[in-house]
Short mmCIF file of N, CA and C in Angstrom, two decimals:
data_model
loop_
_atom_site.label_atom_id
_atom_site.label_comp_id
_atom_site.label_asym_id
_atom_site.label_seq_id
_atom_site.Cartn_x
_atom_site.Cartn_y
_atom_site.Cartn_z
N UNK A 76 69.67 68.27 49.09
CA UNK A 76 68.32 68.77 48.91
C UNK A 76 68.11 69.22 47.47
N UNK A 77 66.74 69.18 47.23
CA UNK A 77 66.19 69.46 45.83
C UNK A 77 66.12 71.03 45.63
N UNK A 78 67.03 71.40 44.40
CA UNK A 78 66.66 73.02 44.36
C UNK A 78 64.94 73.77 44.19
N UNK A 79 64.62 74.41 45.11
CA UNK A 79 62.83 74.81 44.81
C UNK A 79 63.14 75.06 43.37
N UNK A 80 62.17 75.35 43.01
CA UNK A 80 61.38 75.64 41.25
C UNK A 80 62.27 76.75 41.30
N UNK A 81 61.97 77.88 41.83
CA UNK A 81 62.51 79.27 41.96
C UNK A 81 63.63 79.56 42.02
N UNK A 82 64.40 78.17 41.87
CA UNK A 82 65.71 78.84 41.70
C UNK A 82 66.44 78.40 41.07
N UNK A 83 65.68 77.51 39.63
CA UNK A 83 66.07 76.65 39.13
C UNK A 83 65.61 78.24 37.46
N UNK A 84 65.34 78.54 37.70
CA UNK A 84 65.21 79.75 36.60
C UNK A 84 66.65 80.92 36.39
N UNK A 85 66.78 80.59 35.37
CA UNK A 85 67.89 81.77 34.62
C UNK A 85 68.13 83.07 35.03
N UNK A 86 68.02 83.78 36.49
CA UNK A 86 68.07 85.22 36.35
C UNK A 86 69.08 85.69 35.73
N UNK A 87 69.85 85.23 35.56
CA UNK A 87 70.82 86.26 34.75
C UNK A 87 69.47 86.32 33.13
N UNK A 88 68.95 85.62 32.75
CA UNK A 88 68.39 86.10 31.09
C UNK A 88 66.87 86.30 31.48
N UNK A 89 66.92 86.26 32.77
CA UNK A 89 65.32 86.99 33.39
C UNK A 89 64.87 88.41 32.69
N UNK A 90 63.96 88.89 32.15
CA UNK A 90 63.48 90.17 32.20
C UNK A 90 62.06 90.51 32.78
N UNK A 91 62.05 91.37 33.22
CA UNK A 91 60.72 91.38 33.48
C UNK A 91 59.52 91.15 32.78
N UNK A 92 58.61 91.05 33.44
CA UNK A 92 57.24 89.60 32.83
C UNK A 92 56.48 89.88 33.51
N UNK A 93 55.81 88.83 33.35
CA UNK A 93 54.40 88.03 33.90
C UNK A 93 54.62 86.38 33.84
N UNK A 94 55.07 86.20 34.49
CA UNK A 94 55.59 84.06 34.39
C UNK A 94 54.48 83.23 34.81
N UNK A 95 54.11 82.59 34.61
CA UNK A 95 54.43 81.16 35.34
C UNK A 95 55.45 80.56 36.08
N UNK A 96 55.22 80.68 37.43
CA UNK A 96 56.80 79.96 38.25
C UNK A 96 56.30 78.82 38.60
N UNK A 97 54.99 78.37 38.59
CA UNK A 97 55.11 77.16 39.24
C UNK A 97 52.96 76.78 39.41
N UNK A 98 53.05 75.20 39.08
CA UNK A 98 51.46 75.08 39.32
C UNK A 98 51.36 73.73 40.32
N UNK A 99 50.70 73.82 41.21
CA UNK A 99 50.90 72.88 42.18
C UNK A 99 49.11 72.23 42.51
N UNK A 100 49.65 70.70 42.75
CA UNK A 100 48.03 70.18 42.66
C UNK A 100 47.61 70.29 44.25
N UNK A 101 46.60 70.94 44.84
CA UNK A 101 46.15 71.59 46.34
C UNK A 101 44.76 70.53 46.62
N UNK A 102 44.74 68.98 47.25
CA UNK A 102 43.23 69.07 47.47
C UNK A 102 42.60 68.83 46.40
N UNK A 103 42.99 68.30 45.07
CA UNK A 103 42.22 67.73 44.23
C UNK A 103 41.96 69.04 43.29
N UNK A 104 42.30 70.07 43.52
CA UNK A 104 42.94 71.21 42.68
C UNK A 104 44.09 72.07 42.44
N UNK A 105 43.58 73.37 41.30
CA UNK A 105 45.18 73.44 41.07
C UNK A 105 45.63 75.21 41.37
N UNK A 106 46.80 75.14 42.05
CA UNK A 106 46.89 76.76 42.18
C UNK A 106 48.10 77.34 41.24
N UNK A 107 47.96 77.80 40.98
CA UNK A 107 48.91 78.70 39.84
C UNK A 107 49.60 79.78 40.51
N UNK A 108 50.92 79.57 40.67
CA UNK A 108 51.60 80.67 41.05
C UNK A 108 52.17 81.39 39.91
N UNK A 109 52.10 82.62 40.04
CA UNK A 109 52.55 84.03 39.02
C UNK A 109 53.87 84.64 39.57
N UNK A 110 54.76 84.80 38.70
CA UNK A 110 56.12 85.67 38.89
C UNK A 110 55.80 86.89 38.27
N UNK A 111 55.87 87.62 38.70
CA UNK A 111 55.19 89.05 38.59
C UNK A 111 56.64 89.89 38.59
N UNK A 112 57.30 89.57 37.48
CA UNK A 112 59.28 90.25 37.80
C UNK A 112 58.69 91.81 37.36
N UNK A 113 58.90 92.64 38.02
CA UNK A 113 59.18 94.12 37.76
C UNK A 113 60.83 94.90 37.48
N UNK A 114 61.34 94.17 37.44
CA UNK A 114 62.78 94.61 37.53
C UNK A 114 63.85 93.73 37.24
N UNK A 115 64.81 93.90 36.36
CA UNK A 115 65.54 92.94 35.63
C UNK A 115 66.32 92.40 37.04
N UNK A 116 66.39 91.04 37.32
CA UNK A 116 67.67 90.60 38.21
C UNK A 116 69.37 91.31 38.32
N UNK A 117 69.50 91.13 39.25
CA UNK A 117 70.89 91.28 39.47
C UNK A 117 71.25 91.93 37.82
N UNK A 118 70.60 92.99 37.41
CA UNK A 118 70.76 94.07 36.25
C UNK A 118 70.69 95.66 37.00
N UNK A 119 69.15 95.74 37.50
CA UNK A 119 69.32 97.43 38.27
C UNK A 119 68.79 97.04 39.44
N UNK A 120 68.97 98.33 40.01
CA UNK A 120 68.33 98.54 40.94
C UNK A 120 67.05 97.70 41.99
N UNK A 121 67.00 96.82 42.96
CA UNK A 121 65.82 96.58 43.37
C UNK A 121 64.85 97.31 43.72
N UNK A 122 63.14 97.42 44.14
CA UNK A 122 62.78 98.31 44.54
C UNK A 122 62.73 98.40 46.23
N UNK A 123 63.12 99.45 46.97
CA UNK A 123 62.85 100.24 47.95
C UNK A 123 61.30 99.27 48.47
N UNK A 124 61.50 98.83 50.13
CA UNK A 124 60.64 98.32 50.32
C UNK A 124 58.94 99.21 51.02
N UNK A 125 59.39 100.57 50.94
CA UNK A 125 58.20 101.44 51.13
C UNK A 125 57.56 101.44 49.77
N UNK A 126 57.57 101.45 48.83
CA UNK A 126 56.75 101.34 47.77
C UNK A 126 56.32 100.31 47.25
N UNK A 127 57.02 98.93 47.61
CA UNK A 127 56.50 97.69 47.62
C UNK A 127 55.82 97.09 48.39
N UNK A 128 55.60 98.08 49.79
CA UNK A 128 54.89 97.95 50.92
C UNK A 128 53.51 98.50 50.53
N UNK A 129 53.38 99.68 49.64
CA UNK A 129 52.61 100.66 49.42
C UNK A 129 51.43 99.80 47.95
N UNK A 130 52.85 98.69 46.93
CA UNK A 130 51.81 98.47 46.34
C UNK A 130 50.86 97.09 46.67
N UNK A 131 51.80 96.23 47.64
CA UNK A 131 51.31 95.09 48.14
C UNK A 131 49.79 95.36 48.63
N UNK A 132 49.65 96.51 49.51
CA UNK A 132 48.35 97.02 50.49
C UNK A 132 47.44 97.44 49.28
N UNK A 133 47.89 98.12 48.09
CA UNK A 133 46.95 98.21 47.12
C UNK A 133 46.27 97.11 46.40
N UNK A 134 47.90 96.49 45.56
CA UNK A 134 47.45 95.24 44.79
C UNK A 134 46.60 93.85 45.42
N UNK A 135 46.40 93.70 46.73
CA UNK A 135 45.77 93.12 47.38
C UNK A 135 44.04 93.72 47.35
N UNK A 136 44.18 94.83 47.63
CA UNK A 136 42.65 95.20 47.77
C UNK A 136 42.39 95.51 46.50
N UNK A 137 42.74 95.59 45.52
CA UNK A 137 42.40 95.30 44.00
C UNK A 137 41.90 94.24 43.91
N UNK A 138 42.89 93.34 44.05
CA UNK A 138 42.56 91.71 43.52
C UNK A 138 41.57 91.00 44.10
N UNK A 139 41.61 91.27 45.40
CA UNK A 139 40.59 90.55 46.46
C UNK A 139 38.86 91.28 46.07
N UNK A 140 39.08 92.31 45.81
CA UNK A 140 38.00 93.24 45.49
C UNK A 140 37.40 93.17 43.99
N UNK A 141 37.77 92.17 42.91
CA UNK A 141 37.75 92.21 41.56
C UNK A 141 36.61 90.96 41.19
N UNK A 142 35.69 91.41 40.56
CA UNK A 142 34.43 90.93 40.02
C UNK A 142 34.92 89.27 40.02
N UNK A 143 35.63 89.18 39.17
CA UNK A 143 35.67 87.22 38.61
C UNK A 143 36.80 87.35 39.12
N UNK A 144 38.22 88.07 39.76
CA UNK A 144 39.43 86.91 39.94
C UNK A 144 39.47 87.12 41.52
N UNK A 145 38.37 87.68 42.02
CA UNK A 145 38.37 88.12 43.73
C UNK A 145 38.49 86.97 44.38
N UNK A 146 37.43 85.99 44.51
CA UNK A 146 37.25 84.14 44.85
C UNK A 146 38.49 83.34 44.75
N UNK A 147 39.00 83.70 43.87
CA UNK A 147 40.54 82.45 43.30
C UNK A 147 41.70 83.44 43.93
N UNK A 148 41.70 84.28 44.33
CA UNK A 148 42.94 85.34 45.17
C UNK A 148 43.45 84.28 46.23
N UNK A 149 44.41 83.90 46.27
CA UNK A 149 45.10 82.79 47.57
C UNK A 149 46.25 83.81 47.80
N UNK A 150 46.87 84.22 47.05
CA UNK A 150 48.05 85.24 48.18
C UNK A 150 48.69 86.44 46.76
N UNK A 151 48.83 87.64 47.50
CA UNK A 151 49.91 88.46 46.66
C UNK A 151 50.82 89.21 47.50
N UNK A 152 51.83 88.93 47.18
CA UNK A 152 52.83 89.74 48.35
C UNK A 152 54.38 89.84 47.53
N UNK A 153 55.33 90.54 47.96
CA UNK A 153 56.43 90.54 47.43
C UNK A 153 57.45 89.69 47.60
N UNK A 154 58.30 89.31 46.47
CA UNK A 154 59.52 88.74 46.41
C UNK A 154 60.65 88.90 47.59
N UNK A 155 61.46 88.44 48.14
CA UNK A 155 62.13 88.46 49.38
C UNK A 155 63.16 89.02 48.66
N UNK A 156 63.77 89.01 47.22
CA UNK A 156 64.51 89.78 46.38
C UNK A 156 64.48 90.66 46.14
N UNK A 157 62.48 91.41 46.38
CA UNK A 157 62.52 93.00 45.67
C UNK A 157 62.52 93.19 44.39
N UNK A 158 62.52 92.01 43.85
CA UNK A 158 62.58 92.60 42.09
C UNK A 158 61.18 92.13 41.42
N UNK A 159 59.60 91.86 42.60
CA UNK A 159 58.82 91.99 41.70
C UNK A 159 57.68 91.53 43.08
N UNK A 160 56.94 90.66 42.52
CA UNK A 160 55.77 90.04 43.62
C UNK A 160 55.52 88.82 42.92
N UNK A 161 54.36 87.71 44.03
CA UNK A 161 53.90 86.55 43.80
C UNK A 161 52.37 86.52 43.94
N UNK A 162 51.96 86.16 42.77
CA UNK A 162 50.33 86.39 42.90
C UNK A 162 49.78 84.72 42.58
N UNK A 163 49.48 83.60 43.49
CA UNK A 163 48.53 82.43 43.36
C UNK A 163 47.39 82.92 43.51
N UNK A 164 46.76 81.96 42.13
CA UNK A 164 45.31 81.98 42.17
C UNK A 164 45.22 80.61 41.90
N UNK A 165 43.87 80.08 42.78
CA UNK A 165 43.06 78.65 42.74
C UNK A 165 42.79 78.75 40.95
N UNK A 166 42.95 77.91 40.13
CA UNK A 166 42.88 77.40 39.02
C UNK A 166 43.94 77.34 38.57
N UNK A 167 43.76 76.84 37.16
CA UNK A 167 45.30 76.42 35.87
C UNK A 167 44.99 77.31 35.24
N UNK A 168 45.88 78.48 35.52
CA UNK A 168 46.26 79.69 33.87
C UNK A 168 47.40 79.45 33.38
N UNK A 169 47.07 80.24 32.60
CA UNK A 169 48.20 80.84 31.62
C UNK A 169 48.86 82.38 31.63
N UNK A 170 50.44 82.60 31.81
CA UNK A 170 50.78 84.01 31.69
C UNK A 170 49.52 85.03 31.02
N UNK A 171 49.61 84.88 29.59
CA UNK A 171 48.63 85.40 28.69
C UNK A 171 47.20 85.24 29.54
N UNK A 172 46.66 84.91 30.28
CA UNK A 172 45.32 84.82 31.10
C UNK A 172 44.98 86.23 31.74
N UNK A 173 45.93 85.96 32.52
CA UNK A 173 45.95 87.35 33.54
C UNK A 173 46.46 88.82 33.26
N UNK A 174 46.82 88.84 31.92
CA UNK A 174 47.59 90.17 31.45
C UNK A 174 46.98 91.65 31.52
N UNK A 175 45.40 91.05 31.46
CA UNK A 175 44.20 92.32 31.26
C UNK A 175 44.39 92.34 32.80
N UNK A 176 44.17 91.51 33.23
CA UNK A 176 44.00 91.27 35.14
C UNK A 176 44.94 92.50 35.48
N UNK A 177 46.38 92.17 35.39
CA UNK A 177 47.49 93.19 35.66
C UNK A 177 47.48 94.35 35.10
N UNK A 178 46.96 94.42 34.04
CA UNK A 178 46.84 95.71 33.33
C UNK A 178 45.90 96.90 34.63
N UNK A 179 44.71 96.05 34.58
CA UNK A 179 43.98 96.79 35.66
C UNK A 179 44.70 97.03 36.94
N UNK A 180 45.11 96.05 37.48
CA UNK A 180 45.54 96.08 38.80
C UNK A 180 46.55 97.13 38.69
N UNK A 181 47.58 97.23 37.34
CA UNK A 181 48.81 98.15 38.15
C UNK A 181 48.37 99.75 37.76
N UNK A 182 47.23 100.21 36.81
CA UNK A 182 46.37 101.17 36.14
C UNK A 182 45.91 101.50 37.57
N UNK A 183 45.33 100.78 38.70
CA UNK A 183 44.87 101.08 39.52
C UNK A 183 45.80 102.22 40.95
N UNK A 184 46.92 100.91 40.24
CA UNK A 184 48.20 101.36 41.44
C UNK A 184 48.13 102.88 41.13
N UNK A 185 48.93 103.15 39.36
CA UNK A 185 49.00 104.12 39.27
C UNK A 185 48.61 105.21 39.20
N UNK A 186 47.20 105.05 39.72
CA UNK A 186 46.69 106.41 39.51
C UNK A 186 45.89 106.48 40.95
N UNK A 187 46.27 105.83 41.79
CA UNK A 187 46.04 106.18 43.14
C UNK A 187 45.86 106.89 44.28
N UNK A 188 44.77 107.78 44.87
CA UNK A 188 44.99 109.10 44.98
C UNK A 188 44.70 108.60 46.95
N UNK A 189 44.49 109.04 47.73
CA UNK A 189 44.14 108.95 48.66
C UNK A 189 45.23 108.04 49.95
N UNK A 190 44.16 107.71 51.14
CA UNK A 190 45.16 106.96 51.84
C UNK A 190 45.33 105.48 51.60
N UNK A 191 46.19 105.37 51.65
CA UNK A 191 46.16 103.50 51.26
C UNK A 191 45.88 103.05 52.45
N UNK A 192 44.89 101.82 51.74
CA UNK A 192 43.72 100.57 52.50
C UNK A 192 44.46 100.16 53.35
N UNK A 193 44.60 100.26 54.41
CA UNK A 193 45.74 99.28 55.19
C UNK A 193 46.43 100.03 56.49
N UNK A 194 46.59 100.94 56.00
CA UNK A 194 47.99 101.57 55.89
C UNK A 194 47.28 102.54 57.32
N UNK A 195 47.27 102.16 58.46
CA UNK A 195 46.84 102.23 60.33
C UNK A 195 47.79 101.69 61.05
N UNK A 196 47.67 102.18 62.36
CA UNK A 196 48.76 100.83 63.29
C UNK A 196 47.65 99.97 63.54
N UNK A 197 46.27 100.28 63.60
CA UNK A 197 45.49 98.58 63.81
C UNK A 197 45.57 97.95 62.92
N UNK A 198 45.76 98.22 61.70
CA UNK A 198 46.06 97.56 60.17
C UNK A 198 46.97 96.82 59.90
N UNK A 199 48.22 97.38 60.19
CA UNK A 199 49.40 96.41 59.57
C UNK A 199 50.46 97.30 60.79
N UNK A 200 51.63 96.01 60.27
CA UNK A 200 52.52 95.75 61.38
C UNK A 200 53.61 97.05 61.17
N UNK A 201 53.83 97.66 59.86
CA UNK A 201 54.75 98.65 59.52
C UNK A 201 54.20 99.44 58.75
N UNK A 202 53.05 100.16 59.27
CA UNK A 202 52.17 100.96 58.17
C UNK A 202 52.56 102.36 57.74
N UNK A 203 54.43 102.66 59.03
CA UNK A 203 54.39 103.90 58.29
C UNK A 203 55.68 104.01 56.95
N UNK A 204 56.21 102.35 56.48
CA UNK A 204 56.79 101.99 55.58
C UNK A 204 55.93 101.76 54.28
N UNK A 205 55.34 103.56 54.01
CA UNK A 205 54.70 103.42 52.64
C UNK A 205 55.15 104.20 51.74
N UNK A 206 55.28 103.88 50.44
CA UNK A 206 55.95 104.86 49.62
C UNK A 206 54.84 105.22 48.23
N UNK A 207 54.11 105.67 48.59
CA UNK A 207 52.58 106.27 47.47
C UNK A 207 53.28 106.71 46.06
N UNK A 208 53.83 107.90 45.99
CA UNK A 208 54.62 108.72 45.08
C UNK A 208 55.32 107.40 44.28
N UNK A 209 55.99 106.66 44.85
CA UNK A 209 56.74 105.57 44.35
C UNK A 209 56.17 104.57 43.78
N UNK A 210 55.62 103.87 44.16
CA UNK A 210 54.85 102.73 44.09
C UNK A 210 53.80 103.18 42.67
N UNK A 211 53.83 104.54 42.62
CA UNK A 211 52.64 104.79 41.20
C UNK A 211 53.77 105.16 40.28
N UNK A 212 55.16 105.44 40.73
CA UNK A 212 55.97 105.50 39.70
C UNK A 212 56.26 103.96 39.10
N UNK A 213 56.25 103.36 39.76
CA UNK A 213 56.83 102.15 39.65
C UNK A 213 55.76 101.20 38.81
N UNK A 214 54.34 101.04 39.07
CA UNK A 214 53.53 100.69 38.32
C UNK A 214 53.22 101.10 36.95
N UNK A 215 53.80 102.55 37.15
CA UNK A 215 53.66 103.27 35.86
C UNK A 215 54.93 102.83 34.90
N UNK A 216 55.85 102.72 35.12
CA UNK A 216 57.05 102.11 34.23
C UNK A 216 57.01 100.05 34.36
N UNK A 217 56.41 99.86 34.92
CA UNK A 217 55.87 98.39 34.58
C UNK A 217 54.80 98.22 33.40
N UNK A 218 54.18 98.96 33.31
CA UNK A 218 52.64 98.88 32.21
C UNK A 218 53.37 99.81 31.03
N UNK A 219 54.39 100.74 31.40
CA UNK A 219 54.91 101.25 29.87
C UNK A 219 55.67 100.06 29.09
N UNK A 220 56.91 99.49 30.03
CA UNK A 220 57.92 99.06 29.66
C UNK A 220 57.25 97.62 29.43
N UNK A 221 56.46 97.14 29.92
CA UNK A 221 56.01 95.66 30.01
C UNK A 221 55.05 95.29 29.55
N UNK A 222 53.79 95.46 30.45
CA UNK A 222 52.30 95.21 30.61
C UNK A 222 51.63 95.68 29.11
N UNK A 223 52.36 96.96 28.34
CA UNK A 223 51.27 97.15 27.41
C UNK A 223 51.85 97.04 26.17
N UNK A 224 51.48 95.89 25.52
CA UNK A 224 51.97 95.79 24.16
C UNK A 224 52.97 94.34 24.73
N UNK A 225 52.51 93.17 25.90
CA UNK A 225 53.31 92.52 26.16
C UNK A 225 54.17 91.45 24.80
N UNK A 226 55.10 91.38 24.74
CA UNK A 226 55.71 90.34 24.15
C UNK A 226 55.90 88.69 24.25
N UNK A 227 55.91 87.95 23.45
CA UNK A 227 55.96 86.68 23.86
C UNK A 227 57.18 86.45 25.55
N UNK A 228 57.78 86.87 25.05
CA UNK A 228 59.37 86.37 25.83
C UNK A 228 59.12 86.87 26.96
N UNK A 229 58.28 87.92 27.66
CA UNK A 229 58.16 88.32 28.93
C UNK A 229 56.58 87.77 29.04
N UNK A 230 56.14 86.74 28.93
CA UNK A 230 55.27 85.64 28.98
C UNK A 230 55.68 84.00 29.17
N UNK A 231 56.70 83.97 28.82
CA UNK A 231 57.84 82.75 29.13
C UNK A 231 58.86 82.56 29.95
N UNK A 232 59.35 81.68 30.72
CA UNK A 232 60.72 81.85 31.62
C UNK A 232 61.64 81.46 30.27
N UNK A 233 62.82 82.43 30.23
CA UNK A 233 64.12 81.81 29.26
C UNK A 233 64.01 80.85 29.62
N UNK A 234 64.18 80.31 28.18
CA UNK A 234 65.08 78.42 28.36
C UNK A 234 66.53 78.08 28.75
#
């Protein structure tokens, strides 16, 4: 069998980003999948899945809820690794496209006050796997360390 795209990438010289993992033609169009790495690979720590639970239920009702990229939202959810999330949107971007996009979205995470959107037993299947406190820590050291002042190289997959 053919290795997927996803695993044909360098984690060992992974850092966290904003990628391009992959653009696929859907129906005579094109969807753009986003690697959204928050956390260096097999380097630290993964994150705890209550706060990735906590920002999925957010970063969803951000995105879905957002003036121009609400329509092109096809999925955001987390990595089965824990070391970040996957955000497709209907069109051809570019890393550099969506950077303001994320800026907002994780600005949103972090300063999040109330109950999270979702977060009921009629709502979701594990709604009391939320980690609030976390999840705004965690957005908050993504937009220091990453998101603001991004660099070329965490806009690119290593070669």
């Amino acid at each position: 069998m053919e290795k997927i795209a996803s695993f044909t990438v360098d984690h060992i010289r992974l850092i966290p980003g904003v990628y391009v993992s992959r653009k696929d033609s859907v129906g005579g169009s094109v969807v753009t999948t986003f690697d959204l790495r928050m956390t260096s690979p097999n380097d630290e720590p993964v994150m705890n899945t209550a706060e990735m639970h906590a920002i999925e239920h957010l970063g969803a009702t951000f995105l879905r809820n957002h003036p121009v990229f609400g329509p092109k939202v096809v999925y955001f959810g987390p990595m089965g690794c824990r070391t970040g999330f996957y955000l497709l949107l209907a069109g051809e971007y570019e890393s550099s496209d969506i950077v303001n996009l994320m800026i907002e979205m994780y600005e949103f995470i972090r300063d999040f006050e109330g109950d999270i959107p979702g977060a009921a037993p009629k709502d979701c299947g594990n709604y009391l796997d939320m980690n609030l406190p976390m999840a705004r820590w965690v957005a908050r050291r993504y937009l220091d360390e990453v998101l603001y002042d991004i660099s070329d190289e965490r806009l690119h997959y290593p070669g």
